[in-house]
CSV table of C-alpha atoms in Angstrom, one decimal:
chain,number,residue,atom,x,y,z
X,1,MET,CA,0.0,0.0,0.0
X,2,ARG,CA,2.8,2.5,0.9
X,3,ILE,CA,4.6,1.7,-2.4
X,4,THR,CA,1.4,2.3,-4.4
X,5,LEU,CA,0.7,5.6,-2.6
X,6,LEU,CA,4.3,6.7,-3.2
X,7,ILE,CA,4.0,5.9,-6.9
X,8,LEU,CA,0.7,7.8,-7.2
X,9,SER,CA,2.0,10.9,-5.4
X,10,THR,CA,5.1,10.9,-7.6
X,11,LEU,CA,2.9,10.7,-10.8
X,12,ILE,CA,0.8,13.5,-9.5
X,13,LEU,CA,3.8,15.7,-8.9
X,14,ILE,CA,5.2,14.9,-12.4
X,15,SER,CA,1.9,15.7,-14.1
X,16,CYS,CA,1.5,19.0,-12.1
X,17,SER,CA,5.0,20.3,-12.7
X,18,LYS,CA,5.8,22.2,-15.9
X,19,PRO,CA,8.7,21.3,-18.2
X,20,ASP,CA,11.7,23.5,-17.8
X,21,SER,CA,11.4,24.8,-21.3
X,22,LEU,CA,7.8,26.1,-20.7
X,23,LEU,CA,8.8,27.7,-17.4
X,24,LEU,CA,11.7,29.4,-19.2
X,25,LYS,CA,9.4,30.8,-21.8
X,26,GLU,CA,6.9,32.1,-19.2
X,27,GLU,CA,9.7,33.7,-17.3
X,28,ALA,CA,11.1,35.4,-20.5
X,29,GLN,CA,7.6,36.8,-21.3
X,30,ALA,CA,7.0,37.9,-17.7
X,31,ALA,CA,10.4,39.7,-17.5
X,32,TYR,CA,9.7,41.5,-20.8
X,33,ALA,CA,6.2,42.6,-19.6
X,34,GLU,CA,7.8,44.0,-16.4
X,35,ASP,CA,10.6,45.9,-18.3
X,36,ARG,CA,13.3,43.5,-17.0
X,37,TYR,CA,14.9,43.3,-20.4
X,38,ASP,CA,18.3,41.9,-19.4
X,39,GLU,CA,16.6,39.1,-17.5
X,40,SER,CA,14.3,38.3,-20.4
X,41,ILE,CA,17.2,38.3,-22.9
X,42,GLY,CA,19.1,35.8,-20.6
X,43,HIS,CA,16.1,33.4,-20.8
X,44,LEU,CA,15.7,33.9,-24.5
X,45,LYS,CA,19.3,33.0,-25.3
X,46,LYS,CA,18.7,29.6,-23.7
X,47,ILE,CA,15.4,29.2,-25.5
X,48,LEU,CA,16.7,30.1,-29.0
X,49,LYS,CA,19.8,27.9,-28.5
X,50,LYS,CA,17.4,25.0,-28.4
X,51,GLU,CA,14.7,26.4,-30.8
X,52,PRO,CA,16.5,28.7,-33.3
X,53,LYS,CA,13.5,28.6,-35.6
X,54,ASN,CA,11.0,29.8,-33.1
X,55,ALA,CA,9.6,33.0,-34.6
X,56,SER,CA,7.7,34.1,-31.5
X,57,TYR,CA,10.8,34.1,-29.2
X,58,THR,CA,13.0,35.5,-32.0
X,59,LEU,CA,10.7,38.5,-32.2
X,60,LEU,CA,10.6,38.8,-28.4
X,61,MET,CA,14.4,39.0,-28.4
X,62,GLY,CA,14.2,41.9,-30.9
X,63,GLN,CA,11.5,43.6,-28.9
X,64,ASN,CA,13.7,43.4,-25.7
X,65,LEU,CA,16.6,45.0,-27.5
X,66,TYR,CA,14.4,47.7,-29.1
X,67,HIS,CA,13.0,48.8,-25.7
X,68,MET,CA,16.6,48.8,-24.3
X,69,GLY,CA,17.4,51.5,-26.8
X,70,LYS,CA,19.4,49.0,-29.0
X,71,ALA,CA,17.3,49.5,-32.2
X,72,GLU,CA,20.1,48.5,-34.6
X,73,GLU,CA,20.6,45.2,-32.8
X,74,SER,CA,16.9,44.6,-32.6
X,75,LEU,CA,16.3,44.7,-36.4
X,76,PRO,CA,18.0,41.4,-37.4
X,77,PHE,CA,15.8,39.5,-34.9
X,78,ILE,CA,12.6,41.2,-36.2
X,79,GLU,CA,13.7,40.4,-39.8
X,80,LYS,CA,14.5,36.8,-38.9
X,81,ALA,CA,11.1,36.4,-37.3
X,82,LEU,CA,9.5,37.5,-40.5
X,83,GLN,CA,11.6,35.1,-42.5
X,84,LEU,CA,10.5,32.3,-40.2
X,85,ASP,CA,6.9,33.3,-40.4
X,86,PRO,CA,6.0,35.7,-43.3
X,87,GLN,CA,2.5,36.0,-41.9
X,88,TYR,CA,3.6,37.2,-38.5
X,89,ALA,CA,1.5,40.3,-37.9
X,90,GLU,CA,3.2,41.3,-34.7
X,91,ALA,CA,6.6,41.2,-36.4
X,92,PHE,CA,5.4,43.6,-39.1
X,93,SER,CA,4.1,45.9,-36.3
X,94,ALA,CA,7.5,45.7,-34.6
X,95,ARG,CA,9.3,46.6,-37.8
X,96,ALA,CA,6.9,49.4,-38.4
X,97,SER,CA,7.9,50.9,-35.0
X,98,TYR,CA,11.6,50.5,-35.8
X,99,LEU,CA,11.1,52.2,-39.2
X,100,SER,CA,9.1,55.0,-37.7
X,101,ALA,CA,11.9,55.7,-35.1
X,102,GLU,CA,14.3,55.9,-38.1
X,103,GLY,CA,12.1,58.4,-39.8
X,104,ASP,CA,11.0,56.1,-42.7
X,105,PHE,CA,7.3,56.8,-42.2
X,106,ARG,CA,6.1,55.6,-45.6
X,107,ALA,CA,7.7,52.1,-45.0
X,108,ALA,CA,6.5,52.1,-41.4
X,109,LEU,CA,2.9,52.7,-42.6
X,110,ALA,CA,3.2,50.0,-45.2
X,111,ASP,CA,4.2,47.5,-42.6
X,112,ILE,CA,1.5,48.4,-40.1
X,113,ARG,CA,-1.1,48.1,-42.9
X,114,LYS,CA,0.1,44.5,-43.5
X,115,ALA,CA,-0.3,43.8,-39.8
X,116,GLN,CA,-3.8,45.4,-39.8
X,117,ASN,CA,-4.8,43.3,-42.9
X,118,MET,CA,-3.8,40.1,-41.1
X,119,GLN,CA,-5.6,41.1,-37.8
X,120,PRO,CA,-8.2,43.8,-38.6
X,121,GLY,CA,-9.6,43.9,-35.1
X,122,ASN,CA,-6.3,44.4,-33.2
X,123,PRO,CA,-6.4,47.8,-31.4
X,124,ASP,CA,-2.6,47.6,-30.7
X,125,PHE,CA,-1.9,48.0,-34.4
X,126,LEU,CA,-4.1,51.1,-34.6
X,127,ILE,CA,-2.1,52.5,-31.7
X,128,THR,CA,1.1,51.8,-33.5
X,129,GLU,CA,-0.3,53.5,-36.6
X,130,GLY,CA,-1.2,56.5,-34.4
X,131,LEU,CA,2.3,56.7,-33.0
X,132,ILE,CA,3.7,56.6,-36.6
X,133,TYR,CA,1.5,59.6,-37.5
X,134,LYS,CA,2.5,61.3,-34.2
X,135,ARG,CA,6.2,61.0,-35.0
X,136,ALA,CA,5.6,62.3,-38.5
X,137,GLY,CA,3.8,65.3,-37.1
X,138,LYS,CA,0.4,64.4,-38.5
X,139,MET,CA,-1.6,65.0,-35.3
X,140,ASP,CA,-5.0,64.9,-36.9
X,141,ALA,CA,-4.4,61.5,-38.4
X,142,ALA,CA,-2.9,60.2,-35.1
X,143,LEU,CA,-6.1,61.4,-33.4
X,144,VAL,CA,-8.2,59.3,-35.7
X,145,SER,CA,-6.0,56.2,-35.2
X,146,PHE,CA,-6.2,56.4,-31.4
X,147,GLY,CA,-10.0,57.0,-31.6
X,148,ARG,CA,-10.4,53.9,-33.8
X,149,ALA,CA,-8.4,51.9,-31.3
X,150,ILE,CA,-10.7,53.1,-28.5
X,151,GLU,CA,-13.8,52.1,-30.6
X,152,LEU,CA,-12.4,48.6,-30.9
X,153,GLU,CA,-11.5,48.3,-27.2
X,154,GLN,CA,-13.0,50.9,-24.8
X,155,GLU,CA,-10.9,49.8,-21.9
X,156,ASN,CA,-7.5,50.3,-23.6
X,157,PRO,CA,-5.6,52.7,-21.3
X,158,ARG,CA,-2.7,53.2,-23.7
X,159,ALA,CA,-5.0,54.5,-26.5
X,160,TYR,CA,-6.6,57.0,-24.1
X,161,GLU,CA,-3.1,58.1,-22.9
X,162,GLU,CA,-1.8,58.6,-26.4
X,163,ARG,CA,-4.9,60.4,-27.6
X,164,ALA,CA,-4.6,62.7,-24.5
X,165,PHE,CA,-1.1,63.7,-25.6
X,166,ILE,CA,-2.5,64.7,-29.0
X,167,TYR,CA,-5.2,66.7,-27.4
X,168,LEU,CA,-2.5,68.5,-25.3
X,169,SER,CA,-0.6,69.3,-28.4
X,170,LYS,CA,-3.7,70.8,-29.9
X,171,LEU,CA,-4.4,72.8,-26.7
X,172,SER,CA,-7.7,70.8,-26.2
X,173,TYR,CA,-7.1,70.6,-22.4
X,174,GLY,CA,-10.7,69.6,-21.5
X,175,ASP,CA,-10.6,66.6,-23.9
X,176,ALA,CA,-7.1,65.6,-22.6
X,177,ILE,CA,-8.4,65.6,-19.0
X,178,LEU,CA,-11.3,63.4,-19.9
X,179,ASP,CA,-9.0,60.8,-21.5
X,180,LEU,CA,-6.5,60.9,-18.7
X,181,ASP,CA,-9.4,60.5,-16.2
X,182,ARG,CA,-10.2,57.3,-18.1
X,183,VAL,CA,-6.6,56.1,-17.7
X,184,VAL,CA,-6.8,56.6,-14.0
X,185,GLU,CA,-10.2,54.9,-13.8
X,186,LEU,CA,-8.8,51.9,-15.6
X,187,GLY,CA,-6.0,51.6,-13.0
X,188,ASP,CA,-3.1,52.1,-15.4
X,189,ALA,CA,-2.0,55.6,-14.5
X,190,ASN,CA,1.7,56.4,-14.1
X,191,SER,CA,3.8,59.5,-13.4
X,192,ARG,CA,3.3,60.7,-17.0
X,193,THR,CA,-0.5,60.4,-16.7
X,194,TYR,CA,-0.6,62.7,-13.7
X,195,ILE,CA,2.0,65.2,-15.1
X,196,ASN,CA,-0.1,65.6,-18.3
X,197,ARG,CA,-3.4,65.8,-16.4
X,198,GLY,CA,-1.9,68.3,-14.0
X,199,TYR,CA,-0.5,70.4,-16.9
X,200,ALA,CA,-3.9,70.4,-18.6
X,201,ARG,CA,-5.6,71.5,-15.3
X,202,MET,CA,-3.0,74.1,-14.8
X,203,GLU,CA,-3.7,75.6,-18.2
X,204,ILE,CA,-7.4,75.7,-17.5
X,205,THR,CA,-7.7,76.8,-13.9
X,206,ALA,CA,-4.3,76.5,-12.1
X,207,ASP,CA,-6.0,75.2,-8.9
X,208,SER,CA,-5.2,72.7,-6.2
X,209,LEU,CA,-6.3,69.8,-8.4
X,210,ALA,CA,-3.3,70.4,-10.6
X,211,LEU,CA,-1.1,70.6,-7.5
X,212,LEU,CA,-2.4,67.2,-6.3
X,213,ASP,CA,-1.7,65.7,-9.7
X,214,PHE,CA,1.9,66.8,-9.7
X,215,GLU,CA,2.3,65.5,-6.2
X,216,LYS,CA,1.0,62.1,-7.3
X,217,ALA,CA,3.3,62.2,-10.3
X,218,LEU,CA,6.3,62.7,-7.9
X,219,GLU,CA,5.1,59.8,-5.8
X,220,LEU,CA,4.9,57.5,-8.8
X,221,ALA,CA,8.1,58.6,-10.6
X,222,GLU,CA,10.5,55.8,-11.1
X,223,ASP,CA,13.7,57.5,-12.3
X,224,LYS,CA,15.5,60.8,-11.8
X,225,GLU,CA,14.3,62.4,-15.0
X,226,ALA,CA,10.6,61.7,-14.1
X,227,ARG,CA,11.1,63.0,-10.6
X,228,GLY,CA,12.8,66.1,-12.0
X,229,ILE,CA,9.9,66.8,-14.3
X,230,ALA,CA,7.4,66.3,-11.4
X,231,TYR,CA,9.4,68.7,-9.2
X,232,ASN,CA,9.6,71.3,-12.0
X,233,ASN,CA,5.8,71.2,-12.5
X,234,LEU,CA,5.2,71.3,-8.8
X,235,GLY,CA,7.3,74.4,-8.6
X,236,ASN,CA,5.5,75.9,-11.6
X,237,ILE,CA,2.0,75.5,-10.0
X,238,LYS,CA,3.2,76.7,-6.6
X,239,MET,CA,4.6,79.8,-8.3
X,240,ILE,CA,1.2,80.4,-10.0
X,241,LEU,CA,-0.6,79.9,-6.7
X,242,GLY,CA,1.7,82.5,-5.0
X,243,ASP,CA,4.0,80.3,-2.9
X,244,VAL,CA,7.2,81.6,-4.4
X,245,GLU,CA,9.6,80.2,-1.8
X,246,ALA,CA,8.2,76.7,-2.0
X,247,ALA,CA,8.3,77.0,-5.8
X,248,TYR,CA,11.9,77.9,-5.8
X,249,GLN,CA,12.8,74.9,-3.6
X,250,ASP,CA,10.9,72.5,-5.9
X,251,ILE,CA,12.4,73.9,-9.1
X,252,ASN,CA,15.9,73.6,-7.7
X,253,ALA,CA,15.2,70.0,-6.7
X,254,GLY,CA,14.1,69.4,-10.3
X,255,ILE,CA,17.3,70.8,-11.6
X,256,VAL,CA,19.4,68.6,-9.4
X,257,LEU,CA,17.5,65.5,-10.7
X,258,ASP,CA,17.2,66.6,-14.3
X,259,PRO,CA,19.9,69.2,-15.0
X,260,ASP,CA,19.6,69.2,-18.8
X,261,ASN,CA,15.9,70.3,-18.9
X,262,PRO,CA,15.8,73.9,-20.4
X,263,TYR,CA,12.2,74.4,-19.2
X,264,THR,CA,13.2,74.0,-15.6
X,265,TYR,CA,15.7,76.8,-15.9
X,266,ARG,CA,13.0,79.0,-17.5
X,267,ASN,CA,10.8,78.3,-14.5
X,268,LYS,CA,13.6,79.1,-12.2
X,269,ALA,CA,14.2,82.4,-13.9
X,270,LEU,CA,10.5,83.3,-13.5
X,271,VAL,CA,10.6,82.6,-9.8
X,272,LEU,CA,13.8,84.6,-9.4
X,273,ILE,CA,12.2,87.5,-11.3
X,274,ALA,CA,9.3,87.3,-8.9
X,275,MET,CA,11.8,87.4,-6.0
X,276,LYS,CA,13.5,90.4,-7.7
X,277,ARG,CA,16.8,88.5,-7.9
X,278,PHE,CA,17.5,89.6,-11.5
X,279,THR,CA,21.2,88.7,-11.8
X,280,GLU,CA,20.5,85.0,-10.9
X,281,ALA,CA,17.4,85.1,-13.1
X,282,CYS,CA,19.5,86.2,-16.1
X,283,ASP,CA,22.0,83.4,-15.4
X,284,ALA,CA,19.1,80.9,-15.4
X,285,LEU,CA,17.8,82.3,-18.7
X,286,SER,CA,21.2,81.9,-20.3
X,287,VAL,CA,21.4,78.3,-19.2
X,288,SER,CA,17.9,77.7,-20.6
X,289,ILE,CA,19.0,79.1,-24.0
X,290,ASP,CA,22.2,77.1,-24.0
X,291,LEU,CA,20.2,73.9,-23.4
X,292,GLY,CA,18.0,74.5,-26.4
X,293,PHE,CA,14.8,76.1,-25.1
X,294,VAL,CA,14.3,78.3,-28.2
X,295,LYS,CA,14.4,75.4,-30.6
X,296,THR,CA,11.8,73.4,-28.7
X,297,TYR,CA,9.5,76.0,-27.0
X,298,GLY,CA,10.0,79.3,-28.8
X,299,ASN,CA,11.5,82.7,-28.0
X,300,GLU,CA,10.0,83.4,-24.6
X,301,VAL,CA,13.4,83.1,-22.7
X,302,ILE,CA,15.0,85.5,-25.2
X,303,GLU,CA,12.2,88.0,-24.7
X,304,LEU,CA,12.5,87.6,-20.9
X,305,LYS,CA,16.3,88.2,-21.1
X,306,GLU,CA,15.8,91.3,-23.2
X,307,LYS,CA,13.4,92.7,-20.7
X,308,HIS,CA,15.2,91.9,-17.5
X,309,CYS,CA,18.9,91.6,-18.3
X,310,LYS,CA,19.8,94.9,-19.8
């Protein structure tokens, strides 16, 4: 009886446990989904050594490299995935993203059309299409693409997030807030969500709701740059609300974390002007200009310098 029970329990354990290869694949996918790209690549190297003709994991290797900022290294894996499976819609979408980042918008759109023809109801491909149009500066077309993605899947937070960015660029702050509210409702808000919603609110009313959004953005920020942007916006809204000393402290904290942001120095200059510390304000304006404020945001800092730095 004991021997029989032992055999049965052993069989149950064997049937319930997953093969090492399946576990490795699940771990590679999970690591990629959680932005742990180095870990995912480590698993994928083992998988592809045993299964070199696996198109799915070949593509996943390329996607990991792409999101690590290694676009040139990612392309051969994307191309190989398409060679292994010429009807692989996700691989066409991945190549479209690569081509878009390289500025080849016509080829990128051709690839995403192929993906859409293979999977007409896939909202992710419409989001990729919208991002291509956004990179190309065709904001109206991007708006349509993100809207179509939302029609297909009304609980897709990324589509709302991206459409909100387009609304911000078109100064449609109320529409942007509605889309960002939806992202929050869907439980997928991050630091960028709250920064963008706070900015939209600041442009409309500059009230405490904007302040709360920037505070939440700071709480959720995962790296120095994101924290720096959050501090910069906190300082900006506090300055507008009249708390100049607190604004100055926050903006300086933003500069420490994100020292190459020309907009932060513009905000610092405005606070210093409000404090009547004109020499320091002029220094901040000079740094803002040197960091490229004019190219990105226009001539405001030059006008401020002409007015206050005679």
